[in-house]
XYZ file of C-alpha atoms in Angstrom:
733
model
C 166.631 -124.362 -93.831
C 163.166 -124.340 -95.499
C 162.272 -123.498 -99.001
C 158.982 -121.923 -98.613
C 157.578 -121.482 -102.203
C 154.158 -122.009 -103.646
C 155.465 -123.181 -106.941
C 152.402 -123.069 -109.045
C 151.465 -119.500 -107.830
C 154.965 -118.282 -108.186
C 155.513 -119.623 -111.610
C 152.136 -118.329 -112.845
C 153.465 -114.749 -112.443
C 156.308 -115.701 -114.883
C 154.066 -117.166 -117.525
C 154.131 -115.877 -121.147
C 150.718 -114.279 -121.996
C 149.072 -112.970 -125.151
C 146.093 -110.548 -124.977
C 145.583 -110.773 -128.783
C 146.691 -113.647 -131.156
C 150.355 -113.587 -131.989
C 151.046 -113.232 -135.744
C 154.727 -114.115 -136.239
C 157.402 -116.439 -135.089
C 158.886 -113.576 -133.142
C 155.941 -113.468 -130.798
C 154.471 -117.031 -131.022
C 153.884 -119.367 -128.221
C 156.289 -122.286 -128.076
C 156.157 -125.736 -126.669
C 158.569 -128.713 -126.927
C 160.066 -131.820 -125.356
C 163.711 -131.689 -126.381
C 162.947 -133.534 -129.704
C 159.811 -132.194 -131.306
C 158.196 -128.827 -130.849
C 155.812 -126.262 -132.246
C 155.621 -122.505 -132.549
C 152.050 -121.314 -132.381
C 150.724 -118.073 -134.007
C 148.232 -116.867 -136.474
C 148.210 -114.632 -139.625
C 146.570 -111.286 -140.520
C 146.009 -111.942 -144.210
C 142.298 -111.829 -144.759
C 142.338 -115.353 -146.257
C 143.951 -116.807 -143.082
C 142.500 -114.803 -140.182
C 140.611 -118.058 -139.213
C 143.725 -120.139 -138.693
C 145.836 -120.768 -135.649
C 149.095 -122.327 -136.951
C 151.171 -124.990 -135.078
C 154.336 -124.733 -137.077
C 156.122 -128.070 -136.256
C 159.681 -129.068 -135.958
C 161.848 -132.036 -135.134
C 165.466 -131.367 -134.610
C 166.949 -134.436 -136.257
C 165.102 -134.132 -139.647
C 167.758 -133.024 -142.132
C 168.323 -133.320 -145.912
C 171.560 -133.546 -147.849
C 172.104 -130.402 -150.038
C 171.770 -130.804 -153.762
C 172.363 -127.223 -154.696
C 175.944 -126.889 -153.351
C 178.427 -128.579 -150.988
C 177.621 -128.336 -147.319
C 176.502 -130.285 -144.353
C 172.926 -131.664 -144.319
C 170.839 -128.897 -142.904
C 167.599 -129.024 -141.030
C 164.490 -128.558 -143.187
C 160.937 -127.247 -142.549
C 158.568 -130.140 -141.931
C 154.996 -128.516 -142.079
C 152.252 -127.260 -139.820
C 149.093 -128.318 -138.108
C 146.445 -125.679 -138.725
C 143.422 -125.265 -136.580
C 140.866 -123.965 -139.003
C 137.898 -122.189 -137.559
C 134.577 -121.121 -138.859
C 134.959 -117.498 -138.096
C 137.947 -115.069 -138.086
C 139.852 -114.819 -134.901
C 138.682 -111.601 -133.166
C 138.655 -109.933 -129.822
C 138.775 -110.719 -126.946
C 141.238 -113.503 -127.498
C 143.884 -114.591 -125.179
C 146.700 -117.267 -125.017
C 149.001 -118.218 -122.163
C 151.944 -120.608 -121.863
C 151.610 -122.086 -118.303
C 155.312 -122.676 -117.447
C 154.616 -124.794 -114.451
C 152.682 -127.325 -116.481
C 154.397 -126.706 -119.734
C 151.217 -126.235 -121.610
C 149.581 -123.730 -123.928
C 146.013 -122.582 -123.078
C 143.992 -120.280 -125.372
C 140.545 -118.773 -125.505
C 139.984 -117.970 -129.128
C 137.072 -115.603 -129.889
C 135.913 -115.694 -133.413
C 133.204 -113.928 -135.508
C 131.188 -117.129 -135.198
C 131.787 -118.226 -131.531
C 134.599 -119.461 -129.332
C 137.196 -122.157 -129.235
C 138.904 -123.055 -126.032
C 142.247 -124.840 -126.406
C 145.130 -126.464 -124.504
C 148.134 -128.200 -126.022
C 151.259 -129.981 -124.847
C 154.222 -131.779 -126.278
C 154.343 -134.621 -123.895
C 157.569 -134.665 -121.728
C 158.260 -138.316 -122.034
C 157.029 -139.453 -125.502
C 157.345 -137.685 -128.885
C 153.655 -136.855 -129.205
C 151.863 -133.419 -129.334
C 148.250 -133.178 -128.211
C 145.885 -130.321 -128.924
C 142.509 -130.418 -127.056
C 139.741 -128.078 -128.246
C 136.230 -127.312 -126.879
C 134.039 -125.447 -129.345
C 130.874 -123.345 -128.966
C 127.902 -123.985 -131.194
C 129.046 -121.537 -133.860
C 132.543 -123.134 -134.110
C 131.468 -126.886 -134.095
C 132.955 -126.951 -137.732
C 136.454 -126.152 -136.451
C 138.877 -128.755 -137.948
C 142.480 -129.795 -137.755
C 144.519 -130.034 -141.029
C 148.068 -131.183 -141.353
C 150.026 -129.625 -144.198
C 153.484 -131.015 -145.120
C 155.776 -128.136 -145.998
C 155.282 -128.341 -149.841
C 151.591 -127.951 -149.294
C 151.572 -125.053 -146.871
C 149.619 -122.126 -148.298
C 151.923 -119.647 -150.079
C 150.217 -116.883 -148.058
C 151.633 -118.384 -144.884
C 154.989 -119.057 -146.368
C 155.286 -115.518 -147.519
C 154.228 -114.314 -143.973
C 157.224 -116.193 -142.521
C 159.615 -114.895 -145.051
C 162.083 -116.725 -147.377
C 165.808 -116.971 -146.737
C 167.572 -117.492 -150.177
C 170.479 -119.211 -148.367
C 168.161 -121.835 -146.782
C 167.950 -125.181 -148.613
C 164.478 -126.542 -149.184
C 164.637 -129.968 -150.629
C 162.456 -131.385 -153.466
C 159.920 -133.508 -151.516
C 157.783 -136.448 -152.460
C 154.522 -136.567 -150.315
C 152.461 -139.599 -149.717
C 149.311 -139.867 -147.430
C 147.677 -142.936 -146.118
C 145.828 -144.577 -143.135
C 146.801 -147.423 -140.939
C 145.145 -148.855 -137.787
C 142.858 -145.783 -137.403
C 145.765 -143.374 -137.739
C 146.388 -141.047 -140.683
C 149.978 -140.421 -141.796
C 151.946 -138.354 -144.085
C 155.373 -139.502 -145.594
C 157.756 -136.825 -146.893
C 160.785 -138.195 -148.843
C 163.712 -135.966 -149.549
C 165.904 -138.715 -150.941
C 166.085 -142.551 -150.835
C 167.453 -142.269 -147.267
C 166.062 -138.914 -145.872
C 162.656 -137.855 -144.877
C 160.041 -137.973 -142.083
C 156.756 -139.378 -141.155
C 154.036 -137.412 -139.471
C 151.165 -139.321 -137.968
C 147.884 -138.209 -136.253
C 144.558 -139.250 -134.882
C 141.584 -137.171 -133.651
C 139.470 -138.471 -130.740
C 136.050 -137.048 -129.866
C 135.716 -136.971 -126.145
C 132.306 -135.324 -125.895
C 129.851 -133.583 -128.387
C 131.858 -130.341 -128.451
C 135.368 -131.516 -127.291
C 138.060 -133.235 -129.369
C 141.786 -134.141 -128.837
C 144.183 -134.264 -131.717
C 147.293 -136.422 -131.227
C 150.298 -135.996 -133.581
C 153.900 -137.144 -133.861
C 156.899 -136.721 -136.148
C 159.406 -139.407 -136.715
C 162.612 -139.247 -138.677
C 162.970 -141.539 -141.681
C 160.412 -142.679 -144.323
C 160.736 -146.494 -144.342
C 158.213 -149.072 -142.984
C 159.889 -148.970 -139.580
C 159.499 -145.167 -139.199
C 155.807 -145.389 -140.302
C 155.094 -148.141 -137.721
C 156.884 -146.231 -134.963
C 154.750 -143.120 -135.775
C 151.483 -145.035 -135.883
C 152.229 -146.794 -132.682
C 153.282 -143.585 -130.808
C 149.900 -142.043 -131.784
C 147.898 -145.024 -130.927
C 149.545 -145.553 -127.550
C 148.985 -141.946 -126.516
C 145.425 -141.734 -127.797
C 144.459 -144.998 -126.143
C 145.426 -143.747 -122.581
C 143.283 -141.823 -120.193
C 143.988 -138.274 -121.410
C 144.004 -136.745 -117.871
C 146.526 -139.371 -116.655
C 148.616 -138.838 -119.720
C 148.676 -135.131 -119.046
C 149.405 -135.698 -115.380
C 152.569 -137.735 -116.210
C 153.634 -134.935 -118.504
C 153.212 -132.293 -115.744
C 155.005 -134.393 -113.087
C 158.215 -134.467 -115.228
C 158.187 -130.679 -115.446
C 157.412 -130.170 -111.830
C 160.534 -132.265 -110.758
C 162.569 -130.388 -113.374
C 161.714 -126.886 -112.141
C 162.341 -127.919 -108.454
C 166.047 -128.669 -109.054
C 166.703 -124.980 -108.161
C 164.943 -121.723 -107.397
C 165.757 -118.164 -108.119
C 163.738 -115.078 -107.180
C 164.822 -111.499 -107.921
C 162.982 -108.288 -107.346
C 162.622 -107.361 -110.985
C 159.436 -109.041 -112.426
C 160.401 -108.698 -116.065
C 163.897 -110.227 -115.576
C 162.567 -112.969 -113.224
C 160.044 -114.013 -115.885
C 162.774 -113.899 -118.516
C 164.934 -116.125 -116.384
C 162.225 -118.804 -115.811
C 161.277 -118.810 -119.448
C 164.820 -119.656 -120.312
C 164.636 -122.614 -117.863
C 161.526 -123.746 -119.731
C 163.185 -123.119 -123.068
C 166.171 -125.353 -122.181
C 164.167 -128.485 -121.340
C 161.973 -127.741 -124.423
C 164.986 -127.628 -126.613
C 166.915 -130.757 -125.564
C 167.069 -133.534 -122.850
C 169.848 -135.763 -121.665
C 168.987 -138.425 -124.330
C 168.346 -136.042 -127.168
C 170.380 -134.146 -129.660
C 172.472 -131.107 -128.625
C 170.984 -127.668 -128.869
C 171.492 -126.233 -132.319
C 170.909 -122.707 -133.388
C 167.096 -122.837 -133.071
C 165.941 -125.781 -130.945
C 162.921 -127.450 -132.271
C 161.379 -124.304 -133.570
C 162.871 -124.045 -137.016
C 161.740 -121.200 -139.311
C 163.312 -119.144 -142.206
C 167.078 -118.957 -141.492
C 170.505 -119.001 -142.988
C 171.761 -121.156 -140.082
C 169.768 -124.410 -140.018
C 172.423 -126.312 -138.229
C 174.933 -126.246 -135.344
C 177.497 -123.453 -134.896
C 180.531 -123.869 -132.631
C 182.290 -120.507 -132.451
C 179.904 -119.261 -129.760
C 176.296 -120.613 -130.271
C 176.471 -124.049 -128.687
C 178.825 -122.849 -125.889
C 176.475 -120.072 -124.868
C 173.268 -122.160 -125.207
C 174.670 -124.594 -122.607
C 176.064 -121.919 -120.276
C 173.242 -121.750 -117.859
C 172.738 -125.463 -117.232
C 175.586 -125.718 -114.742
C 174.713 -123.107 -112.064
C 171.080 -123.817 -112.587
C 171.679 -127.449 -111.378
C 170.352 -128.852 -114.589
C 173.359 -131.024 -115.576
C 171.118 -133.566 -117.228
C 170.482 -130.926 -119.929
C 174.278 -130.631 -120.283
C 174.586 -134.412 -120.706
C 173.223 -134.056 -124.271
C 176.381 -132.139 -125.251
C 178.733 -134.550 -123.564
C 177.043 -137.522 -125.135
C 177.079 -136.055 -128.663
C 180.922 -135.372 -128.395
C 181.495 -139.004 -127.172
C 179.297 -140.534 -129.929
C 181.124 -138.556 -132.715
C 184.688 -138.656 -131.526
C 185.819 -140.249 -134.776
C 184.426 -137.385 -136.814
C 186.207 -134.962 -134.539
C 189.434 -136.788 -135.274
C 188.712 -136.760 -139.067
C 188.063 -132.984 -138.945
C 191.881 -132.298 -138.752
C 194.226 -132.843 -141.655
C 195.142 -136.539 -142.132
C 198.814 -136.092 -140.897
C 197.493 -135.085 -137.433
C 194.708 -137.597 -136.940
C 196.901 -139.999 -135.019
C 196.859 -137.695 -132.026
C 194.638 -134.739 -132.687
C 191.081 -133.634 -133.078
C 189.197 -130.450 -133.901
C 185.888 -128.789 -134.852
C 185.179 -126.324 -137.605
C 182.546 -123.581 -137.438
C 179.345 -125.214 -138.429
C 177.957 -128.657 -139.181
C 175.030 -131.042 -138.510
C 174.666 -133.190 -135.430
C 177.372 -135.664 -136.442
C 180.011 -132.928 -135.802
C 181.657 -133.307 -139.256
C 183.227 -129.872 -139.674
C 186.804 -129.705 -141.036
C 189.054 -127.251 -139.142
C 190.103 -124.269 -141.203
C 191.485 -121.068 -139.875
C 189.239 -120.987 -136.775
C 191.150 -123.326 -134.551
C 189.815 -123.058 -130.956
C 186.214 -124.246 -131.285
C 186.796 -127.721 -129.858
C 188.759 -126.362 -126.942
C 185.914 -123.971 -126.137
C 183.430 -126.847 -126.305
C 185.863 -128.764 -123.891
C 185.471 -125.858 -121.507
C 181.689 -126.587 -121.317
C 182.513 -130.187 -120.662
C 185.008 -129.074 -117.962
C 182.208 -127.197 -116.346
C 179.972 -130.302 -116.552
C 182.796 -132.059 -114.720
C 183.524 -129.438 -112.149
C 179.902 -129.003 -111.165
C 179.417 -132.786 -110.887
C 182.925 -134.078 -109.989
C 182.219 -137.082 -112.158
C 185.763 -138.509 -112.361
C 184.663 -141.299 -114.759
C 183.416 -138.818 -117.292
C 186.597 -136.733 -116.766
C 188.852 -139.754 -117.439
C 187.008 -141.444 -120.356
C 185.561 -138.487 -122.297
C 186.997 -135.064 -121.372
C 190.640 -135.941 -120.825
C 191.276 -137.703 -124.145
C 189.123 -135.209 -126.104
C 190.866 -132.152 -124.602
C 194.280 -133.792 -125.045
C 193.629 -134.303 -128.760
C 192.327 -130.784 -129.108
C 195.356 -129.325 -127.548
C 197.630 -131.547 -129.593
C 196.421 -129.905 -132.828
C 197.661 -126.531 -131.381
C 200.999 -128.197 -130.560
C 201.476 -129.099 -134.236
C 201.078 -125.508 -135.356
C 203.050 -123.710 -132.636
C 206.227 -121.881 -133.881
C 209.166 -120.678 -131.776
C 210.015 -117.075 -132.706
C 213.316 -115.201 -132.611
C 212.144 -113.751 -129.310
C 212.101 -117.134 -127.634
C 208.445 -117.200 -127.348
C 206.059 -119.729 -128.765
C 203.647 -118.159 -131.257
C 200.580 -119.220 -133.252
C 200.215 -118.634 -137.056
C 197.404 -116.416 -138.379
C 194.050 -117.597 -137.294
C 190.494 -116.171 -137.162
C 189.039 -114.378 -134.103
C 185.375 -115.283 -134.423
C 183.232 -112.569 -135.840
C 186.039 -109.951 -136.212
C 186.404 -108.824 -139.765
C 184.203 -111.674 -140.916
C 183.580 -110.418 -144.475
C 187.221 -109.847 -145.042
C 188.185 -113.231 -143.343
C 190.552 -111.248 -141.152
C 193.402 -113.544 -139.742
C 195.791 -112.472 -137.072
C 198.956 -113.884 -135.618
C 198.789 -114.773 -131.875
C 195.034 -114.445 -131.784
C 193.705 -113.903 -128.371
C 190.958 -116.452 -128.926
C 193.496 -119.161 -129.651
C 196.104 -118.179 -127.158
C 193.638 -118.122 -124.280
C 192.046 -121.399 -125.208
C 195.470 -122.979 -125.593
C 196.704 -121.781 -122.270
C 193.458 -122.873 -120.526
C 193.745 -126.191 -122.296
C 197.402 -126.872 -121.036
C 196.471 -125.709 -117.419
C 193.454 -127.959 -117.442
C 195.201 -131.085 -118.760
C 197.921 -130.754 -115.953
C 195.087 -130.292 -113.368
C 193.309 -133.414 -114.712
C 196.524 -135.382 -114.551
C 196.996 -134.352 -110.922
C 193.291 -135.331 -110.275
C 193.582 -138.703 -111.880
C 197.218 -139.305 -110.681
C 198.314 -139.932 -114.266
C 201.832 -139.390 -115.556
C 201.123 -138.460 -119.084
C 204.186 -138.303 -121.441
C 202.947 -134.837 -122.548
C 203.091 -133.220 -119.189
C 206.576 -131.771 -119.902
C 205.370 -130.362 -123.213
C 202.231 -128.673 -121.565
C 204.443 -127.108 -118.931
C 206.909 -125.825 -121.536
C 204.019 -124.263 -123.532
C 202.709 -122.541 -120.401
C 206.256 -121.190 -119.637
C 207.036 -120.082 -123.286
C 203.638 -119.233 -124.844
C 203.675 -115.523 -125.951
C 201.593 -113.331 -123.546
C 198.104 -112.342 -124.574
C 198.512 -109.158 -126.617
C 197.473 -105.885 -124.686
C 197.614 -102.232 -125.459
C 196.198 -99.100 -123.850
C 192.709 -100.133 -124.806
C 193.023 -103.539 -123.110
C 193.162 -107.052 -124.697
C 193.791 -106.879 -128.423
C 192.288 -109.168 -131.123
C 195.841 -110.465 -131.680
C 199.384 -109.497 -132.382
C 199.553 -105.989 -134.011
C 195.789 -106.001 -134.204
C 193.934 -103.765 -131.706
C 190.129 -103.738 -131.533
C 189.758 -100.952 -134.152
C 185.991 -101.180 -134.898
C 182.716 -102.623 -133.647
C 183.006 -106.370 -132.557
C 179.922 -108.187 -131.497
C 181.833 -111.181 -130.191
C 183.829 -111.278 -127.041
C 186.200 -113.699 -128.689
C 189.099 -111.472 -127.805
C 188.115 -111.414 -124.077
C 187.871 -115.115 -123.414
C 190.699 -114.889 -120.851
C 188.279 -112.859 -118.777
C 185.165 -114.687 -119.498
C 184.288 -117.518 -119.508
C 187.830 -119.009 -119.013
C 188.726 -116.776 -116.009
C 192.371 -116.998 -116.742
C 192.680 -113.590 -115.323
C 191.010 -112.799 -111.980
C 190.043 -109.702 -110.039
C 192.175 -109.959 -106.967
C 195.137 -107.864 -108.226
C 194.324 -104.156 -109.056
C 196.251 -104.337 -112.300
C 194.129 -107.230 -113.399
C 190.905 -105.392 -112.428
C 192.025 -102.380 -114.452
C 192.858 -104.555 -117.497
C 189.467 -106.192 -117.387
C 187.622 -102.857 -116.876
C 189.603 -101.111 -119.668
C 188.954 -103.988 -122.060
C 185.220 -104.053 -121.282
C 184.706 -100.362 -121.665
C 186.660 -100.200 -124.922
C 184.787 -103.187 -126.450
C 181.304 -101.817 -125.511
C 182.352 -98.280 -126.631
C 182.759 -99.492 -130.097
C 178.966 -99.552 -130.944
C 179.136 -100.408 -134.572
C 178.457 -104.125 -134.371
C 176.989 -104.826 -130.893
C 174.302 -107.441 -130.783
C 172.175 -109.153 -128.037
C 174.953 -111.644 -127.175
C 177.387 -108.804 -126.772
C 175.237 -107.589 -123.891
C 175.212 -110.997 -122.191
C 178.938 -111.237 -122.268
C 179.346 -107.688 -121.036
C 176.997 -108.452 -118.187
C 178.883 -111.529 -117.181
C 182.236 -109.566 -117.339
C 180.819 -106.718 -115.343
C 179.604 -109.309 -112.798
C 183.073 -110.743 -112.643
C 184.250 -107.269 -111.517
C 181.434 -107.103 -108.924
C 179.734 -104.326 -110.942
C 176.128 -105.357 -110.303
C 174.558 -101.961 -111.411
C 176.396 -102.167 -114.661
C 175.556 -105.802 -115.314
C 171.933 -104.966 -114.765
C 172.124 -102.130 -117.364
C 173.517 -104.533 -119.919
C 170.668 -107.086 -119.148
C 168.080 -104.266 -119.511
C 169.671 -103.495 -122.823
C 169.457 -107.101 -123.838
C 165.731 -107.026 -123.201
C 165.325 -104.217 -125.682
C 166.624 -106.614 -128.376
C 164.835 -109.842 -127.357
C 161.668 -110.621 -129.118
C 158.363 -110.525 -127.319
C 158.459 -114.364 -126.746
C 162.111 -114.155 -125.464
C 163.409 -115.602 -128.674
C 166.290 -113.795 -130.620
C 166.743 -112.944 -134.187
C 169.433 -111.449 -136.382
C 169.484 -112.544 -140.043
C 167.685 -115.435 -138.680
C 166.673 -116.908 -135.410
C 169.392 -118.005 -132.913
C 168.696 -119.469 -129.518
C 171.841 -118.880 -127.552
C 171.530 -115.178 -126.687
C 168.594 -115.349 -124.285
C 169.979 -118.467 -122.755
C 173.247 -116.757 -122.097
C 171.175 -113.843 -120.519
C 170.194 -116.382 -117.861
C 173.749 -117.240 -117.219
C 174.484 -113.609 -116.734
C 171.831 -113.552 -113.949
C 173.584 -116.461 -112.360
C 176.893 -114.583 -112.452
C 175.237 -111.723 -110.467
C 173.978 -114.091 -107.805
C 176.755 -116.857 -107.558
C 180.153 -117.431 -109.016
C 182.654 -120.256 -108.375
C 185.620 -119.859 -110.687
C 189.167 -119.890 -109.279
C 188.423 -122.370 -106.521
C 186.130 -119.889 -104.553
C 182.493 -119.772 -104.142
C 181.226 -116.063 -104.249
C 177.688 -115.424 -102.950
C 175.833 -112.420 -104.155
C 179.042 -111.057 -105.900
C 177.409 -108.470 -108.205
C 173.881 -107.775 -106.872
C 172.610 -104.350 -108.130
C 171.798 -101.724 -105.481
C 168.049 -101.980 -106.336
C 167.890 -105.742 -105.727
C 167.372 -105.182 -101.896
C 165.715 -108.585 -101.583
C 167.006 -111.666 -103.576
C 166.819 -115.432 -103.058
C 168.115 -118.553 -104.612
C 168.062 -122.240 -103.572
C 170.159 -125.150 -104.707
C 172.212 -123.342 -107.365
C 175.264 -125.395 -108.086
C 178.924 -124.507 -108.068
C 182.306 -125.933 -108.989
C 183.332 -128.687 -106.691
C 179.672 -129.973 -106.682
C 178.164 -127.785 -103.993
C 174.555 -126.829 -103.752
C 174.290 -123.258 -102.396
C 171.153 -121.399 -101.082
C 171.080 -117.769 -99.834
C 168.650 -115.167 -98.864
C 169.171 -111.425 -98.986
C 166.953 -108.892 -97.190
C 167.280 -105.015 -96.814
C 170.441 -105.166 -98.920
C 172.177 -107.630 -96.505
C 172.676 -111.406 -96.935
C 170.794 -113.174 -94.112
C 172.306 -116.637 -94.375
C 174.092 -119.057 -96.699
C 173.550 -122.861 -96.895
C 176.259 -124.897 -98.508
C 175.760 -128.662 -99.159
C 178.675 -130.741 -100.434
C 177.815 -133.420 -102.946
C 181.470 -134.671 -103.466
C 183.420 -133.812 -100.330
C 185.737 -131.305 -102.267
C 187.538 -128.410 -100.592
C 185.307 -125.476 -99.977
C 186.238 -121.772 -99.844
C 183.372 -119.330 -99.744
C 183.457 -115.559 -100.043
C 180.535 -114.347 -97.974
C 180.761 -110.566 -98.383
C 180.394 -110.156 -94.635
C 182.508 -108.327 -92.051
C 182.639 -108.816 -88.268
C 181.376 -111.850 -86.412
C 180.313 -114.750 -88.635
C 178.887 -118.055 -87.304
C 178.396 -121.240 -88.927
C 176.991 -124.712 -88.158
C 178.168 -127.915 -89.906
C 175.402 -130.505 -89.900
C 176.870 -133.811 -89.015
C 175.722 -136.445 -86.470
C 176.582 -133.745 -84.042
C 176.052 -130.062 -85.067
C 179.508 -128.387 -84.944
C 179.468 -124.646 -84.401
C 182.049 -122.129 -85.274
C 182.488 -118.283 -85.211
C 185.109 -116.102 -86.675
C 185.686 -112.321 -86.659
C 186.235 -111.185 -90.252
C 188.139 -107.973 -90.767
C 187.657 -105.614 -93.734
C 188.529 -107.390 -96.978
C 188.713 -110.837 -95.327
C 185.373 -112.380 -96.140
C 186.597 -115.856 -96.951
C 185.677 -118.849 -94.816
C 187.128 -122.415 -95.330
C 184.560 -125.054 -94.711
C 185.452 -128.678 -93.933
C 182.539 -130.597 -95.411
C 182.400 -134.227 -96.113
C 180.267 -135.780 -98.980
C 176.575 -135.209 -98.091
C 177.326 -132.650 -95.327
C 176.028 -129.160 -95.184
C 176.800 -125.840 -93.365
C 174.675 -122.875 -92.471
C 176.512 -119.597 -92.306
C 175.164 -116.385 -90.904
C 176.376 -112.932 -89.700
C 176.480 -112.349 -85.997
C 176.085 -114.917 -83.207
C 172.354 -115.509 -83.557
C 170.893 -117.908 -86.068
C 168.455 -116.053 -88.273
C 165.146 -117.315 -89.807
C 166.246 -119.934 -92.250
C 163.409 -119.633 -94.776
C 163.949 -119.066 -98.452
C 160.814 -117.432 -100.227
C 159.987 -115.621 -103.301
C 160.834 -111.912 -102.981
C 158.542 -109.089 -103.666
C 159.326 -107.182 -106.905
C 159.779 -103.359 -106.893
C 158.918 -103.802 -110.600
C 155.916 -106.005 -110.287
C 155.521 -106.819 -113.970
C 153.428 -109.974 -114.317
C 153.510 -111.856 -117.530
C 155.271 -109.183 -119.547
C 156.482 -111.659 -122.245
C 154.486 -113.343 -124.917
C 152.720 -110.766 -127.024
C 154.215 -107.115 -126.936
C 152.729 -105.506 -123.861
C 154.909 -102.488 -123.064
C 152.176 -100.806 -120.888
C 152.772 -103.571 -118.238
C 156.221 -101.963 -117.538
C 154.374 -98.907 -116.217
C 151.610 -100.572 -114.256
C 148.919 -99.648 -116.637
């Protein structure tokens, strides 16, 4: 099998592009390396039309609140302004080159031109901006403004959120070893250092290097100065080449091509966004990634946000991104224990709704958040089959999380085990609505007990709680259901608009209920239709959940309609915003696309399970599934041409091909072993006997087809739709 893709050319069609300067966070160009980042845009106020803003962020810079109790939130740091002689005018263009992870711009002003490129280096915490100026713009200059010194015109343009904490800040500026730096102190312990240096490389060309380091002591200042000096003393082209090589390796981990140019571009921008927002050795993804702006949510939220942000990393074969979540849980396990009341800390752990990166969030009436996070870690395990991580990290953490539920279970007069009133996330939020036997908690508890038993079988451990977990599964009250489908909880139907799918977790993402029995399909379909029919509080992430549920049912056309609805809500640069920006919704949109192409829950791999009728040609390569399989497939003229399955762990493999009739397959071993089978209607499953490292090629009929995977042609050839708002490109204008 051959992957025949000209990566640079393919990715270029998916770039973000601006044909005029962006003027807000909603449409800005973003760059980042998992730790620091910048959102780049301008401003239309007459005093600032000559400025291109690089609004900078670093995810670990926080400050303890002095206005009221609460976790230490992230705080705005400041911005690098490129200040030109003339006002930015037309024609001006900008483009984020995804393949090379760099911003390029041609800025036309009333005095001349400035050509620009900028990266945040993939391997060191340094941002570089290179400019080349025409004669009329030789006076263009770089200026760093710590947040307290940012012009009020620009702050007003970004808006103020009165719930956001802005600390009193002491600012100090100095120079050391040819590097300028700015220290911002929020308290005796908290603050950050920004350091920069400008290098003249030719009469009209300069490069500005900048870093942001957490802390304000001597060590932080030295670290910042050293980072800038090391970067600026290297050959710039070599430095940029190393940055690009990291990104090229990252993208090649998997490949997806669909015949919808707008959705395909959206997908690849999310892959770019993931690696810009975190890395294996960086902090977990919070509500905004490195691109902090005015927000009521400057931290980490665990009743959906983190879980959905990480949802696409597993199928996309980007488990190194998921490692940041696993590592954060492991490093803060003592805080997870201390989040539950003291009487339960000997055997339990939990996670409240929101916190900083230390995961200090006391559990209140929203019980299931840690269990749901454990489901992400379970996916990290199932897609890698890393038994060491399963044993040392997931098992003890999930065991403690389930134990907290065991302490609050109550046996009713009906003989069933019940849960006390808890919160179903986002339902009746302003009224703090609590319900008995909440679906959110019942589903997560059932999943937790089932998974603990499965882990014990896998690790051959005889845990003393096995008997208790089995008893819970036998006696736990059934998930509440009425004629509208799954209910919020006992005696609480879904009565009004509910943006969250917290009452549908048993369907997605837990897959406690499947689609093989007709009564289960009817329950899923009824629940989905009733939920989406209550329009009052639907949001962008409602559309992603609905798309994934529709894909579970095999409803590709409906899943596509939900994603098309999502794109009406997404910002021009593919960011998402409600009362403030939140990053999880577009990332979960990428997972919904995965669910249309490949699913692997319930011990079965499903290839093209929910492809819309209009996707006649579709291709993917090295998407990953449960059991640690890499799967590739090509679809042409509405038919799957072949499937390649490679086993990375030697696990059992059951694959649903969607084919009928004669199917052949070859297992690539030292000798190629060939098989054929005649699949009758409804019998599309094939069991493959694959050892670790072995792969199989499956195909319909008896003749091996052309085994090339390539980018497909789009019936909606919309190139570079995202970036600035360009609706005319949808119509080929």
